[in-house]
Amino acid sequence: MEIINFAETPSLVSQYMTELRDVNIQGDMLRFRRNLQRIGGIMAYEISRRMSYVKEEITTPLAVMQSDVLAEKVVLATIFRAGIPFHQGFLDFFDRAQNAFVSAYRKYREKENFDVFIEYIASPRLDGKTLVLVDPMLATGSSMELAYRALLTKGEPAHVHIASIIASQAAIDYVKSTFPSDKTTVWVGAIDAEINSHSYIVPGLGDAGDLAYGVKE
């Protein structure tokens, strides 16, 4: 399984990541959502470079020529709610992709123990397609795995790209142990070393859903 960590090579992603993390900047919800979207677009472009293409004959105003077009059928999937602006960044590039949505949430049994539940799924058939599964925060990896298992009820994708803004090292290790290594690629803006007792990534950026859409009760 290949892990692509954007933090290893400074780029504009580094600037957007800084703004997402900085408490003096991240309070601007519009800017926060826009940075999620911009990183999603950059990741979409980089993922597109790994995909297969075919030649198609087109007619320009001056001549007939061969041009490269995407051969793979792409399904973009996201986990509500923080994933929505991140997902839009991918959709801005894969504008002909089909889309899938999963609702996953933590239900706390006590202060520091919780279970993850899937309440809702809407997805096309996935058989033989390229699944791009996006979620900004990959803390433990359990929500990502459950979303993937739920999506598998719609068919077996040919390849899975997992995309996150920030992942913990523990989540990366968990994904390696639970996803098919021969057909999974992980794309992440940064990998942070720790998760705390509440399963939040440290240093992380806080609650991405609250920062994007406001505090929930």
Tab-separated table of C-alpha atoms in Angstrom:
chain	number	residue	atom	x	y	z
A	1	MET	CA	0.000	0.000	0.000
A	2	GLU	CA	1.410	3.361	-1.023
A	3	ILE	CA	1.125	6.325	1.356
A	4	ILE	CA	1.558	9.781	-0.232
A	5	ASN	CA	2.236	12.415	2.450
A	6	PHE	CA	2.133	15.943	1.029
A	7	ALA	CA	3.938	17.319	4.095
A	8	GLU	CA	7.134	15.633	2.934
A	9	THR	CA	7.425	18.107	0.036
A	10	PRO	CA	6.547	21.755	0.777
A	11	SER	CA	3.991	23.195	-1.642
A	12	LEU	CA	0.877	25.355	-1.595
A	13	VAL	CA	-0.742	22.523	0.342
A	14	SER	CA	1.614	23.459	3.198
A	15	GLN	CA	0.236	27.017	3.187
A	16	TYR	CA	-3.376	25.847	3.195
A	17	MET	CA	-2.600	23.323	5.950
A	18	THR	CA	-1.074	26.103	8.062
A	19	GLU	CA	-4.244	28.164	7.727
A	20	LEU	CA	-6.442	25.180	8.607
A	21	ARG	CA	-4.464	24.533	11.801
A	22	ASP	CA	-3.799	28.084	13.039
A	23	VAL	CA	-6.313	29.104	15.736
A	24	ASN	CA	-5.890	32.746	14.661
A	25	ILE	CA	-7.098	31.934	11.132
A	26	GLN	CA	-9.289	28.829	11.281
A	27	GLY	CA	-12.182	30.690	12.959
A	28	ASP	CA	-13.101	32.111	9.550
A	29	MET	CA	-15.513	29.349	8.439
A	30	LEU	CA	-15.603	30.461	4.814
A	31	ARG	CA	-11.811	30.390	4.589
A	32	PHE	CA	-11.678	27.050	6.398
A	33	ARG	CA	-14.125	25.441	3.949
A	34	ARG	CA	-12.294	26.981	0.999
A	35	ASN	CA	-8.953	25.573	2.153
A	36	LEU	CA	-10.482	22.104	2.491
A	37	GLN	CA	-11.800	22.499	-1.043
A	38	ARG	CA	-8.476	23.737	-2.440
A	39	ILE	CA	-6.517	20.834	-0.946
A	40	GLY	CA	-9.156	18.477	-2.336
A	41	GLY	CA	-8.593	19.922	-5.800
A	42	ILE	CA	-4.821	19.530	-5.585
A	43	MET	CA	-5.171	15.931	-4.416
A	44	ALA	CA	-7.653	15.228	-7.200
A	45	TYR	CA	-5.135	16.435	-9.779
A	46	GLU	CA	-2.358	14.306	-8.287
A	47	ILE	CA	-4.615	11.240	-8.188
A	48	SER	CA	-5.604	11.838	-11.814
A	49	ARG	CA	-1.952	11.452	-12.818
A	50	ARG	CA	-2.072	7.838	-11.602
A	51	MET	CA	-5.146	6.941	-13.629
A	52	SER	CA	-5.416	5.336	-17.051
A	53	TYR	CA	-6.333	7.217	-20.234
A	54	VAL	CA	-7.362	6.346	-23.776
A	55	LYS	CA	-6.966	8.198	-27.056
A	56	GLU	CA	-10.095	9.749	-28.478
A	57	GLU	CA	-10.460	11.353	-31.890
A	58	ILE	CA	-11.796	14.890	-31.754
A	59	THR	CA	-12.301	17.661	-34.266
A	60	THR	CA	-10.909	21.120	-33.601
A	61	PRO	CA	-11.818	24.138	-35.780
A	62	LEU	CA	-8.698	23.384	-37.857
A	63	ALA	CA	-8.052	19.645	-37.817
A	64	VAL	CA	-8.861	16.163	-36.542
A	65	MET	CA	-6.559	14.966	-33.755
A	66	GLN	CA	-6.087	12.359	-31.041
A	67	SER	CA	-6.570	13.491	-27.444
A	68	ASP	CA	-6.236	11.732	-24.066
A	69	VAL	CA	-9.416	11.175	-22.040
A	70	LEU	CA	-9.924	9.443	-18.706
A	71	ALA	CA	-10.623	5.753	-19.122
A	72	GLU	CA	-11.589	4.968	-15.526
A	73	LYS	CA	-15.076	5.320	-14.091
A	74	VAL	CA	-14.675	7.322	-10.893
A	75	VAL	CA	-16.924	7.382	-7.837
A	76	LEU	CA	-16.256	10.094	-5.254
A	77	ALA	CA	-17.434	9.138	-1.765
A	78	THR	CA	-17.434	11.216	1.386
A	79	ILE	CA	-18.436	10.958	5.024
A	80	PHE	CA	-20.808	13.656	6.343
A	81	ARG	CA	-20.428	16.457	7.423
A	82	ALA	CA	-16.870	17.792	7.387
A	83	GLY	CA	-16.187	15.891	4.185
A	84	ILE	CA	-18.531	18.014	2.065
A	85	PRO	CA	-16.177	20.925	1.137
A	86	PHE	CA	-13.248	18.519	0.789
A	87	HIS	CA	-15.405	16.382	-1.512
A	88	GLN	CA	-16.304	19.449	-3.576
A	89	GLY	CA	-12.626	20.057	-4.279
A	90	PHE	CA	-12.432	16.614	-5.880
A	91	LEU	CA	-15.700	17.113	-7.753
A	92	ASP	CA	-14.384	20.370	-9.231
A	93	PHE	CA	-11.799	18.252	-11.067
A	94	PHE	CA	-13.573	14.920	-11.524
A	95	ASP	CA	-16.650	16.758	-12.735
A	96	ARG	CA	-18.134	13.709	-14.470
A	97	ALA	CA	-17.680	11.385	-11.517
A	98	GLN	CA	-20.536	9.628	-9.801
A	99	ASN	CA	-20.920	10.377	-6.121
A	100	ALA	CA	-21.589	8.460	-2.913
A	101	PHE	CA	-22.377	9.719	0.581
A	102	VAL	CA	-22.129	7.997	3.947
A	103	SER	CA	-23.290	9.239	7.338
A	104	ALA	CA	-21.024	8.026	10.143
A	105	TYR	CA	-20.989	9.289	13.714
A	106	ARG	CA	-19.446	8.567	17.081
A	107	LYS	CA	-21.831	7.429	19.828
A	108	TYR	CA	-20.106	7.756	23.184
A	109	ARG	CA	-20.722	5.020	25.745
A	110	GLU	CA	-18.773	7.053	28.297
A	111	LYS	CA	-16.458	10.063	28.231
A	112	GLU	CA	-13.589	8.465	26.311
A	113	ASN	CA	-15.191	5.371	24.756
A	114	PHE	CA	-17.359	5.374	21.677
A	115	ASP	CA	-18.697	3.247	18.863
A	116	VAL	CA	-18.983	4.383	15.251
A	117	PHE	CA	-22.365	3.965	13.576
A	118	ILE	CA	-23.379	4.182	9.919
A	119	GLU	CA	-26.880	5.630	9.521
A	120	TYR	CA	-27.169	6.458	5.837
A	121	ILE	CA	-25.605	5.488	2.532
A	122	ALA	CA	-26.372	6.627	-1.015
A	123	SER	CA	-24.107	5.179	-3.701
A	124	PRO	CA	-24.061	3.981	-7.303
A	125	ARG	CA	-22.779	0.516	-8.186
A	126	LEU	CA	-19.017	0.293	-7.609
A	127	ASP	CA	-18.081	-2.854	-9.516
A	128	GLY	CA	-14.858	-2.313	-11.457
A	129	LYS	CA	-14.820	1.433	-10.765
A	130	THR	CA	-12.233	3.654	-9.061
A	131	LEU	CA	-13.426	4.655	-5.596
A	132	VAL	CA	-12.039	7.886	-4.134
A	133	LEU	CA	-13.031	7.896	-0.459
A	134	VAL	CA	-12.466	11.275	1.193
A	135	ASP	CA	-12.681	12.407	4.823
A	136	PRO	CA	-10.673	15.344	6.240
A	137	MET	CA	-9.673	13.720	9.537
A	138	LEU	CA	-8.393	10.165	9.794
A	139	ALA	CA	-8.076	9.801	13.575
A	140	THR	CA	-8.466	6.082	14.321
A	141	GLY	CA	-9.397	4.802	10.864
A	142	SER	CA	-12.513	3.041	12.150
A	143	SER	CA	-15.006	5.434	10.500
A	144	MET	CA	-13.172	5.106	7.195
A	145	GLU	CA	-13.220	1.326	7.425
A	146	LEU	CA	-16.927	1.182	8.303
A	147	ALA	CA	-17.755	3.562	5.451
A	148	TYR	CA	-15.763	1.364	3.091
A	149	ARG	CA	-17.510	-1.792	4.321
A	150	ALA	CA	-20.875	-0.115	3.824
A	151	LEU	CA	-19.913	0.933	0.295
A	152	LEU	CA	-18.855	-2.621	-0.538
A	153	THR	CA	-22.554	-3.557	-0.406
A	154	LYS	CA	-22.724	-1.669	-3.727
A	155	GLY	CA	-19.980	-3.725	-5.386
A	156	GLU	CA	-16.237	-4.258	-5.469
A	157	PRO	CA	-14.173	-1.318	-6.776
A	158	ALA	CA	-11.101	-1.921	-8.921
A	159	HIS	CA	-8.996	0.515	-6.879
A	160	VAL	CA	-9.486	2.614	-3.744
A	161	HIS	CA	-7.916	6.019	-3.116
A	162	ILE	CA	-8.250	7.220	0.482
A	163	ALA	CA	-7.775	10.976	0.885
A	164	SER	CA	-7.506	12.902	4.159
A	165	ILE	CA	-6.269	16.295	5.273
A	166	ILE	CA	-4.664	15.004	8.484
A	167	ALA	CA	-4.170	11.417	9.665
A	168	SER	CA	-2.710	10.018	12.841
A	169	GLN	CA	0.054	7.471	12.524
A	170	ALA	CA	-2.205	5.000	14.349
A	171	ALA	CA	-4.898	5.480	11.685
A	172	ILE	CA	-2.400	4.954	8.886
A	173	ASP	CA	-1.316	1.702	10.538
A	174	TYR	CA	-4.966	0.675	10.953
A	175	VAL	CA	-5.765	1.370	7.298
A	176	LYS	CA	-2.746	-0.691	6.267
A	177	SER	CA	-4.072	-3.614	8.287
A	178	THR	CA	-7.717	-3.435	7.144
A	179	PHE	CA	-7.789	-2.258	3.516
A	180	PRO	CA	-6.618	-4.383	0.566
A	181	SER	CA	-2.951	-3.423	0.204
A	182	ASP	CA	-2.726	-4.362	-3.469
A	183	LYS	CA	-5.383	-1.883	-4.573
A	184	THR	CA	-5.401	0.934	-2.006
A	185	THR	CA	-3.510	4.228	-2.165
A	186	VAL	CA	-3.581	6.740	0.697
A	187	TRP	CA	-3.192	10.489	0.118
A	188	VAL	CA	-2.778	12.740	3.148
A	189	GLY	CA	-1.853	16.368	3.770
A	190	ALA	CA	0.054	15.466	6.940
A	191	ILE	CA	0.561	12.571	9.334
A	192	ASP	CA	0.553	13.554	13.016
A	193	ALA	CA	2.171	11.328	15.603
A	194	GLU	CA	-0.486	11.187	18.299
A	195	ILE	CA	-4.164	10.813	19.150
A	196	ASN	CA	-5.357	11.784	22.623
A	197	SER	CA	-7.690	9.941	25.008
A	198	HIS	CA	-10.724	11.375	23.156
A	199	SER	CA	-9.339	10.070	19.837
A	200	TYR	CA	-8.555	13.536	18.514
A	201	ILE	CA	-5.432	13.963	16.408
A	202	VAL	CA	-2.608	15.918	18.084
A	203	PRO	CA	-1.568	18.549	17.056
A	204	GLY	CA	-4.343	18.182	14.478
A	205	LEU	CA	-6.682	21.123	13.951
A	206	GLY	CA	-9.700	20.481	16.171
A	207	ASP	CA	-13.175	19.429	15.025
A	208	ALA	CA	-13.242	19.939	11.248
A	209	GLY	CA	-17.050	19.756	11.095
A	210	ASP	CA	-17.506	22.458	13.722
A	211	LEU	CA	-14.869	24.665	12.086
A	212	ALA	CA	-16.516	24.286	8.677
A	213	TYR	CA	-20.173	24.603	9.690
A	214	GLY	CA	-20.441	25.776	13.306
A	215	VAL	CA	-20.551	24.067	16.682
A	216	LYS	CA	-23.145	21.290	17.039
A	217	GLU	CA	-25.023	20.346	20.183
